[in-house]
PDB file of C-alpha atoms in Angstrom:
ATOM      1  CA  UNK A  29     151.028-221.043  76.711  1.00 82.00           C
ATOM      2  CA  UNK A  30     149.369-219.911  80.350  1.00 85.00           C
ATOM      3  CA  UNK A  31     152.359-217.589  80.814  1.00 87.00           C
ATOM      4  CA  UNK A  32     152.120-216.088  77.439  1.00 89.00           C
ATOM      5  CA  UNK A  33     148.158-215.435  77.836  1.00 89.00           C
ATOM      6  CA  UNK A  34     148.725-213.763  81.062  1.00 88.00           C
ATOM      7  CA  UNK A  35     151.724-211.553  79.495  1.00 89.00           C
ATOM      8  CA  UNK A  36     149.337-210.586  76.233  1.00 91.00           C
ATOM      9  CA  UNK A  37     146.292-209.995  78.302  1.00 91.00           C
ATOM     10  CA  UNK A  38     148.006-207.902  81.195  1.00 92.00           C
ATOM     11  CA  UNK A  39     149.561-205.635  78.116  1.00 92.00           C
ATOM     12  CA  UNK A  40     146.259-205.410  76.585  1.00 92.00           C
ATOM     13  CA  UNK A  41     144.558-203.907  79.856  1.00 91.00           C
ATOM     14  CA  UNK A  42     147.348-201.576  80.409  1.00 89.00           C
ATOM     15  CA  UNK A  43     147.014-200.350  76.762  1.00 87.00           C
ATOM     16  CA  UNK A  44     143.099-199.489  77.351  1.00 86.00           C
ATOM     17  CA  UNK A  45     143.460-198.184  80.494  1.00 84.00           C
ATOM     18  CA  UNK A  46     146.425-195.635  79.544  1.00 82.00           C
ATOM     19  CA  UNK A  47     144.043-194.939  76.535  1.00 79.00           C
ATOM     20  CA  UNK A  48     141.108-194.257  78.687  1.00 75.00           C
ATOM     21  CA  UNK A  49     142.917-191.970  81.069  1.00 69.00           C
ATOM     22  CA  UNK A  50     145.561-190.210  78.748  1.00 61.00           C
ATOM     23  CA  UNK A  51     144.291-190.152  75.075  1.00 49.00           C
ATOM     24  CA  UNK A  52     140.868-189.726  76.212  1.00 41.00           C
ATOM     25  CA  UNK A  53     141.307-186.626  78.048  1.00 36.00           C
ATOM     26  CA  UNK A  54     143.404-184.675  75.592  1.00 34.00           C
ATOM     27  CA  UNK A  55     142.608-185.935  72.080  1.00 34.00           C
ATOM     28  CA  UNK A  56     141.418-184.678  69.629  1.00 36.00           C
ATOM     29  CA  UNK A  57     143.338-181.343  70.600  1.00 35.00           C
ATOM     30  CA  UNK A  58     145.337-181.351  67.473  1.00 37.00           C
ATOM     31  CA  UNK A  59     147.912-178.440  66.848  1.00 38.00           C
ATOM     32  CA  UNK A  60     146.938-177.815  63.399  1.00 42.00           C
ATOM     33  CA  UNK A  61     144.516-176.348  60.875  1.00 52.00           C
ATOM     34  CA  UNK A  62     143.095-178.098  58.126  1.00 66.00           C
ATOM     35  CA  UNK A  63     140.160-178.820  55.602  1.00 74.00           C
ATOM     36  CA  UNK A  64     138.214-182.162  54.754  1.00 72.00           C
ATOM     37  CA  UNK A  65     135.480-182.352  52.449  1.00 77.00           C
ATOM     38  CA  UNK A  66     133.045-184.928  51.016  1.00 78.00           C
ATOM     39  CA  UNK A  67     131.327-185.166  47.828  1.00 85.00           C
ATOM     40  CA  UNK A  68     130.120-188.050  45.589  1.00 85.00           C
ATOM     41  CA  UNK A  69     131.603-185.612  42.096  1.00 89.00           C
ATOM     42  CA  UNK A  70     133.984-182.950  41.458  1.00 90.00           C
ATOM     43  CA  UNK A  71     132.948-181.471  38.007  1.00 93.00           C
ATOM     44  CA  UNK A  72     135.589-179.110  36.575  1.00 94.00           C
ATOM     45  CA  UNK A  73     134.104-175.747  35.866  1.00 95.00           C
ATOM     46  CA  UNK A  74     135.113-172.394  35.010  1.00 94.00           C
ATOM     47  CA  UNK A  75     133.611-169.316  36.929  1.00 93.00           C
ATOM     48  CA  UNK A  76     133.173-166.883  34.497  1.00 92.00           C
ATOM     49  CA  UNK A  77     130.975-164.005  36.380  1.00 89.00           C
ATOM     50  CA  UNK A  78     131.981-163.927  40.307  1.00 85.00           C
ATOM     51  CA  UNK A  79     128.980-161.332  40.720  1.00 84.00           C
ATOM     52  CA  UNK A  80     127.229-162.400  43.958  1.00 81.00           C
ATOM     53  CA  UNK A  81     129.676-165.031  44.871  1.00 87.00           C
ATOM     54  CA  UNK A  82     130.779-165.286  48.376  1.00 86.00           C
ATOM     55  CA  UNK A  83     133.648-167.400  49.291  1.00 85.00           C
ATOM     56  CA  UNK A  84     133.767-169.345  52.692  1.00 80.00           C
ATOM     57  CA  UNK A  85     136.598-170.377  54.577  1.00 69.00           C
ATOM     58  CA  UNK A  86     137.842-170.711  58.484  1.00 59.00           C
ATOM     59  CA  UNK A  87     138.038-166.877  58.180  1.00 60.00           C
ATOM     60  CA  UNK A  88     134.726-166.553  57.828  1.00 62.00           C
ATOM     61  CA  UNK A  89     132.661-165.192  54.883  1.00 62.00           C
ATOM     62  CA  UNK A  90     135.211-164.053  52.397  1.00 64.00           C
ATOM     63  CA  UNK A  91     137.862-164.170  55.019  1.00 61.00           C
ATOM     64  CA  UNK A  92     140.484-161.901  54.334  1.00 56.00           C
ATOM     65  CA  UNK A  93     140.926-163.378  50.778  1.00 60.00           C
ATOM     66  CA  UNK A  94     141.526-160.600  48.030  1.00 60.00           C
ATOM     67  CA  UNK A  95     138.998-160.701  45.289  1.00 63.00           C
ATOM     68  CA  UNK A  96     140.066-163.826  43.006  1.00 65.00           C
ATOM     69  CA  UNK A  97     139.970-162.421  39.066  1.00 66.00           C
ATOM     70  CA  UNK A  98     137.777-164.102  36.785  1.00 68.00           C
ATOM     71  CA  UNK A  99     137.658-166.510  34.567  1.00 74.00           C
ATOM     72  CA  UNK A 100     138.761-169.163  37.270  1.00 84.00           C
ATOM     73  CA  UNK A 101     139.052-172.906  37.318  1.00 89.00           C
ATOM     74  CA  UNK A 102     136.695-174.311  39.837  1.00 92.00           C
ATOM     75  CA  UNK A 103     134.645-177.242  40.897  1.00 93.00           C
ATOM     76  CA  UNK A 104     131.202-178.143  40.839  1.00 95.00           C
ATOM     77  CA  UNK A 105     130.779-179.929  44.377  1.00 92.00           C
ATOM     78  CA  UNK A 106     127.036-179.824  44.877  1.00 93.00           C
ATOM     79  CA  UNK A 107     123.963-179.348  42.634  1.00 95.00           C
ATOM     80  CA  UNK A 108     121.028-177.478  43.961  1.00 90.00           C
ATOM     81  CA  UNK A 109     118.471-176.960  40.842  1.00 91.00           C
ATOM     82  CA  UNK A 110     119.792-174.076  38.882  1.00 93.00           C
ATOM     83  CA  UNK A 111     122.292-173.553  41.463  1.00 94.00           C
ATOM     84  CA  UNK A 112     125.223-175.142  42.962  1.00 95.00           C
ATOM     85  CA  UNK A 113     128.122-175.249  45.541  1.00 94.00           C
ATOM     86  CA  UNK A 114     131.439-174.617  44.024  1.00 94.00           C
ATOM     87  CA  UNK A 115     134.930-175.380  45.419  1.00 89.00           C
ATOM     88  CA  UNK A 116     138.667-173.545  44.786  1.00 86.00           C
ATOM     89  CA  UNK A 117     141.968-174.037  45.672  1.00 75.00           C
ATOM     90  CA  UNK A 118     144.592-171.087  45.157  1.00 67.00           C
ATOM     91  CA  UNK A 119     148.283-172.181  44.397  1.00 61.00           C
ATOM     92  CA  UNK A 120     149.674-169.839  47.210  1.00 55.00           C
ATOM     93  CA  UNK A 121     152.081-171.609  49.678  1.00 48.00           C
ATOM     94  CA  UNK A 122     149.307-171.539  52.350  1.00 49.00           C
ATOM     95  CA  UNK A 123     146.490-172.285  50.193  1.00 56.00           C
ATOM     96  CA  UNK A 124     143.100-173.084  51.602  1.00 66.00           C
ATOM     97  CA  UNK A 125     140.261-175.009  49.819  1.00 77.00           C
ATOM     98  CA  UNK A 126     137.484-172.771  50.083  1.00 83.00           C
ATOM     99  CA  UNK A 127     133.978-172.743  48.811  1.00 88.00           C
ATOM    100  CA  UNK A 128     130.932-170.875  47.671  1.00 90.00           C
ATOM    101  CA  UNK A 129     127.359-171.602  47.903  1.00 92.00           C
ATOM    102  CA  UNK A 130     124.120-170.557  45.873  1.00 92.00           C
ATOM    103  CA  UNK A 131     126.226-170.042  42.576  1.00 94.00           C
ATOM    104  CA  UNK A 132     124.105-169.847  39.539  1.00 95.00           C
ATOM    105  CA  UNK A 133     124.907-172.482  37.149  1.00 95.00           C
ATOM    106  CA  UNK A 134     124.741-169.481  34.391  1.00 94.00           C
ATOM    107  CA  UNK A 135     127.718-168.130  35.942  1.00 94.00           C
ATOM    108  CA  UNK A 136     129.559-171.340  34.843  1.00 95.00           C
ATOM    109  CA  UNK A 137     131.138-172.956  31.816  1.00 95.00           C
ATOM    110  CA  UNK A 138     130.591-176.825  32.595  1.00 95.00           C
ATOM    111  CA  UNK A 139     130.108-180.335  30.727  1.00 95.00           C
ATOM    112  CA  UNK A 140     126.588-180.828  30.884  1.00 94.00           C
ATOM    113  CA  UNK A 141     126.747-184.305  30.539  1.00 95.00           C
ATOM    114  CA  UNK A 142     128.894-184.315  33.667  1.00 95.00           C
ATOM    115  CA  UNK A 143     126.244-182.420  35.694  1.00 95.00           C
ATOM    116  CA  UNK A 144     123.233-184.433  34.518  1.00 94.00           C
ATOM    117  CA  UNK A 145     124.843-187.637  35.369  1.00 94.00           C
ATOM    118  CA  UNK A 146     125.669-186.073  38.834  1.00 93.00           C
ATOM    119  CA  UNK A 147     122.223-184.804  39.453  1.00 93.00           C
ATOM    120  CA  UNK A 148     121.243-188.675  39.352  1.00 90.00           C
ATOM    121  CA  UNK A 149     123.677-189.417  42.314  1.00 87.00           C
ATOM    122  CA  UNK A 150     122.806-188.880  46.062  1.00 85.00           C
ATOM    123  CA  UNK A 151     124.799-186.171  47.024  1.00 87.00           C
ATOM    124  CA  UNK A 152     125.562-185.193  50.946  1.00 80.00           C
ATOM    125  CA  UNK A 153     128.207-182.024  50.206  1.00 85.00           C
ATOM    126  CA  UNK A 154     130.425-181.813  53.735  1.00 83.00           C
ATOM    127  CA  UNK A 155     133.340-179.187  54.392  1.00 83.00           C
ATOM    128  CA  UNK A 156     135.167-179.653  57.711  1.00 78.00           C
ATOM    129  CA  UNK A 157     137.270-177.104  59.060  1.00 78.00           C
ATOM    130  CA  UNK A 158     139.707-177.987  61.984  1.00 72.00           C
ATOM    131  CA  UNK A 159     141.476-175.512  64.361  1.00 69.00           C
ATOM    132  CA  UNK A 160     142.761-176.100  67.582  1.00 63.00           C
ATOM    133  CA  UNK A 161     139.682-175.886  69.519  1.00 66.00           C
ATOM    134  CA  UNK A 162     136.908-176.940  67.194  1.00 71.00           C
ATOM    135  CA  UNK A 163     135.804-178.133  64.022  1.00 74.00           C
ATOM    136  CA  UNK A 164     133.158-176.363  61.985  1.00 79.00           C
ATOM    137  CA  UNK A 165     130.939-178.717  59.702  1.00 81.00           C
ATOM    138  CA  UNK A 166     129.365-177.448  56.598  1.00 84.00           C
ATOM    139  CA  UNK A 167     126.699-178.412  54.512  1.00 85.00           C
ATOM    140  CA  UNK A 168     125.948-175.050  52.968  1.00 82.00           C
ATOM    141  CA  UNK A 169     125.886-171.463  53.254  1.00 78.00           C
ATOM    142  CA  UNK A 170     123.218-171.561  56.377  1.00 81.00           C
ATOM    143  CA  UNK A 171     123.681-175.131  57.294  1.00 84.00           C
ATOM    144  CA  UNK A 172     126.899-175.399  59.628  1.00 81.00           C
ATOM    145  CA  UNK A 173     127.401-176.459  63.109  1.00 80.00           C
ATOM    146  CA  UNK A 174     130.473-175.928  65.274  1.00 78.00           C
ATOM    147  CA  UNK A 175     131.767-178.911  67.736  1.00 71.00           C
ATOM    148  CA  UNK A 176     133.985-177.834  70.430  1.00 67.00           C
ATOM    149  CA  UNK A 177     136.529-180.452  71.166  1.00 57.00           C
ATOM    150  CA  UNK A 178     136.153-179.504  75.084  1.00 55.00           C
ATOM    151  CA  UNK A 179     132.414-180.484  74.918  1.00 49.00           C
ATOM    152  CA  UNK A 180     131.151-184.038  75.656  1.00 42.00           C
ATOM    153  CA  UNK A 181     130.334-184.662  72.265  1.00 48.00           C
ATOM    154  CA  UNK A 182     133.659-184.967  70.275  1.00 46.00           C
ATOM    155  CA  UNK A 183     133.982-184.906  66.503  1.00 46.00           C
ATOM    156  CA  UNK A 184     137.318-186.618  65.918  1.00 45.00           C
ATOM    157  CA  UNK A 185     137.459-186.868  62.093  1.00 43.00           C
ATOM    158  CA  UNK A 186     134.549-186.586  59.792  1.00 38.00           C
ATOM    159  CA  UNK A 187     134.920-185.931  56.021  1.00 34.00           C
ATOM    160  CA  UNK A 188     135.022-189.146  53.995  1.00 30.00           C
ATOM    161  CA  UNK A 189     134.044-191.302  56.911  1.00 33.00           C
ATOM    162  CA  UNK A 190     130.978-189.107  57.926  1.00 33.00           C
ATOM    163  CA  UNK A 191     130.027-188.065  61.227  1.00 35.00           C
ATOM    164  CA  UNK A 192     131.369-190.048  64.159  1.00 37.00           C
ATOM    165  CA  UNK A 193     130.262-188.449  67.686  1.00 37.00           C
ATOM    166  CA  UNK A 194     131.933-190.191  70.354  1.00 39.00           C
ATOM    167  CA  UNK A 195     134.612-189.467  72.494  1.00 49.00           C
ATOM    168  CA  UNK A 196     137.547-191.321  73.096  1.00 55.00           C
ATOM    169  CA  UNK A 197     136.733-191.827  76.782  1.00 60.00           C
ATOM    170  CA  UNK A 198     133.745-193.621  75.471  1.00 69.00           C
ATOM    171  CA  UNK A 199     135.282-195.838  72.953  1.00 75.00           C
ATOM    172  CA  UNK A 200     137.965-197.198  75.408  1.00 81.00           C
ATOM    173  CA  UNK A 201     135.552-197.472  78.398  1.00 82.00           C
ATOM    174  CA  UNK A 202     133.260-199.986  76.227  1.00 84.00           C
ATOM    175  CA  UNK A 203     136.660-201.513  75.169  1.00 87.00           C
ATOM    176  CA  UNK A 204     137.615-201.816  78.458  1.00 89.00           C
ATOM    177  CA  UNK A 205     134.169-203.439  79.571  1.00 91.00           C
ATOM    178  CA  UNK A 206     134.515-205.854  76.644  1.00 92.00           C
ATOM    179  CA  UNK A 207     137.869-207.133  77.660  1.00 93.00           C
ATOM    180  CA  UNK A 208     136.750-207.341  81.309  1.00 93.00           C
ATOM    181  CA  UNK A 209     133.768-209.491  80.257  1.00 94.00           C
ATOM    182  CA  UNK A 210     135.611-211.875  77.747  1.00 94.00           C
ATOM    183  CA  UNK A 211     138.651-212.589  80.053  1.00 93.00           C
ATOM    184  CA  UNK A 212     136.106-213.381  83.065  1.00 93.00           C
ATOM    185  CA  UNK A 213     134.267-215.453  80.561  1.00 93.00           C
ATOM    186  CA  UNK A 214     137.312-217.517  79.550  1.00 93.00           C
ATOM    187  CA  UNK A 215     138.885-217.583  83.176  1.00 90.00           C
ATOM    188  CA  UNK A 216     135.755-219.062  84.020  1.00 92.00           C
ATOM    189  CA  UNK A 217     135.796-222.029  81.456  1.00 91.00           C
ATOM    190  CA  UNK A 218     139.622-222.543  82.002  1.00 89.00           C
ATOM    191  CA  UNK A 219     138.927-222.948  85.972  1.00 90.00           C
ATOM    192  CA  UNK A 220     136.135-225.400  84.936  1.00 88.00           C
ATOM    193  CA  UNK A 221     138.663-227.415  82.524  1.00 88.00           C
ATOM    194  CA  UNK A 222     141.448-227.046  85.126  1.00 86.00           C
ATOM    195  CA  UNK A 223     138.912-228.543  88.085  1.00 86.00           C
ATOM    196  CA  UNK A 224     138.002-231.463  85.464  1.00 86.00           C
ATOM    197  CA  UNK A 225     141.702-232.007  84.545  1.00 87.00           C
ATOM    198  CA  UNK A 226     141.083-231.171  80.748  1.00 90.00           C
ATOM    199  CA  UNK A 227     143.522-229.425  78.685  1.00 89.00           C
ATOM    200  CA  UNK A 228     142.506-225.748  78.116  1.00 87.00           C
ATOM    201  CA  UNK A 229     145.237-224.917  75.533  1.00 89.00           C
ATOM    202  CA  UNK A 230     142.412-224.102  72.796  1.00 89.00           C
ATOM    203  CA  UNK A 231     140.979-221.766  75.172  1.00 90.00           C
ATOM    204  CA  UNK A 232     144.371-219.982  76.114  1.00 89.00           C
ATOM    205  CA  UNK A 233     144.887-219.443  72.118  1.00 90.00           C
ATOM    206  CA  UNK A 234     141.586-218.076  71.674  1.00 93.00           C
ATOM    207  CA  UNK A 235     142.028-215.671  74.424  1.00 92.00           C
ATOM    208  CA  UNK A 236     145.326-214.625  73.143  1.00 91.00           C
ATOM    209  CA  UNK A 237     143.672-213.952  69.703  1.00 92.00           C
ATOM    210  CA  UNK A 238     140.814-211.726  71.274  1.00 94.00           C
ATOM    211  CA  UNK A 239     143.331-209.787  73.679  1.00 92.00           C
ATOM    212  CA  UNK A 240     145.614-209.410  70.737  1.00 92.00           C
ATOM    213  CA  UNK A 241     142.882-207.917  68.534  1.00 92.00           C
ATOM    214  CA  UNK A 242     141.672-205.420  71.305  1.00 93.00           C
ATOM    215  CA  UNK A 243     145.584-204.414  71.823  1.00 91.00           C
ATOM    216  CA  UNK A 244     145.709-203.199  68.632  1.00 90.00           C
ATOM    217  CA  UNK A 245     142.756-200.891  68.876  1.00 87.00           C
ATOM    218  CA  UNK A 246     144.423-198.156  70.609  1.00 83.00           C
ATOM    219  CA  UNK A 247     147.606-198.432  68.336  1.00 82.00           C
ATOM    220  CA  UNK A 248     145.563-198.443  65.287  1.00 81.00           C
ATOM    221  CA  UNK A 249     143.525-195.226  66.766  1.00 73.00           C
ATOM    222  CA  UNK A 250     146.955-193.194  67.456  1.00 68.00           C
ATOM    223  CA  UNK A 251     148.117-194.440  64.160  1.00 70.00           C
ATOM    224  CA  UNK A 252     144.783-193.433  62.299  1.00 63.00           C
ATOM    225  CA  UNK A 253     145.134-190.049  63.844  1.00 55.00           C
ATOM    226  CA  UNK A 254     148.513-189.381  62.439  1.00 56.00           C
ATOM    227  CA  UNK A 255     147.010-190.618  58.956  1.00 62.00           C
ATOM    228  CA  UNK A 256     144.484-187.989  59.183  1.00 56.00           C
ATOM    229  CA  UNK A 257     146.831-185.285  60.060  1.00 53.00           C
ATOM    230  CA  UNK A 258     149.220-185.996  56.925  1.00 55.00           C
ATOM    231  CA  UNK A 259     145.846-186.092  54.825  1.00 54.00           C
ATOM    232  CA  UNK A 260     144.736-182.804  56.286  1.00 48.00           C
ATOM    233  CA  UNK A 261     148.085-181.384  55.176  1.00 47.00           C
ATOM    234  CA  UNK A 262     148.572-182.933  51.712  1.00 50.00           C
ATOM    235  CA  UNK A 263     144.398-182.636  50.454  1.00 45.00           C
ATOM    236  CA  UNK A 264     144.301-181.500  47.003  1.00 41.00           C
ATOM    237  CA  UNK A 265     141.844-181.931  44.273  1.00 43.00           C
TER     238      UNK A 265
END
């Protein structure tokens, strides 16, 4: 039991330190482009009048998108009185989800019952565009902020999870401190029990379990990053 505990503790320490100095310095410089979004509702609608509608994407206002003919199938993603934010996804091989803000409801055909239900919900629309060096977070046309990966305040993945402003360095540094403190406590207890010639098996088992859980953190973190990448490529309405 003692040898098994030492092996698991050593592996956990190695995983945390590697994550601290390797992942923390490189993540999240991902080599892909993608979009994530968050809304409490996505109400199907038809845009019948595109006058004054400006589409936003990672290419900027209207980007290089050719004018989209109306009527077109869209989704109401956020309500603002008599105006709303709508989203659209084209069917091209390199399709991208785009949005338009301050669109009059009078320019849309929609289910009024669904819209009234949506008004009662607390919603905070969020559209995140990820590139190789930054993520731009939109809450609307004039409400957006850019987070660069090289800055101290990282923005790994937001969207459905909400904002998470931390760097992997800080995350694994805190875990390292927790690991050191937990092991120091148990080593002290085990040493005391050994001095009193009392079996420390329960303490070894508890320490193995705790260290095993902490060893999973870097693994899950890496796995989750890959899940997000897959989601970015497969996201659709």
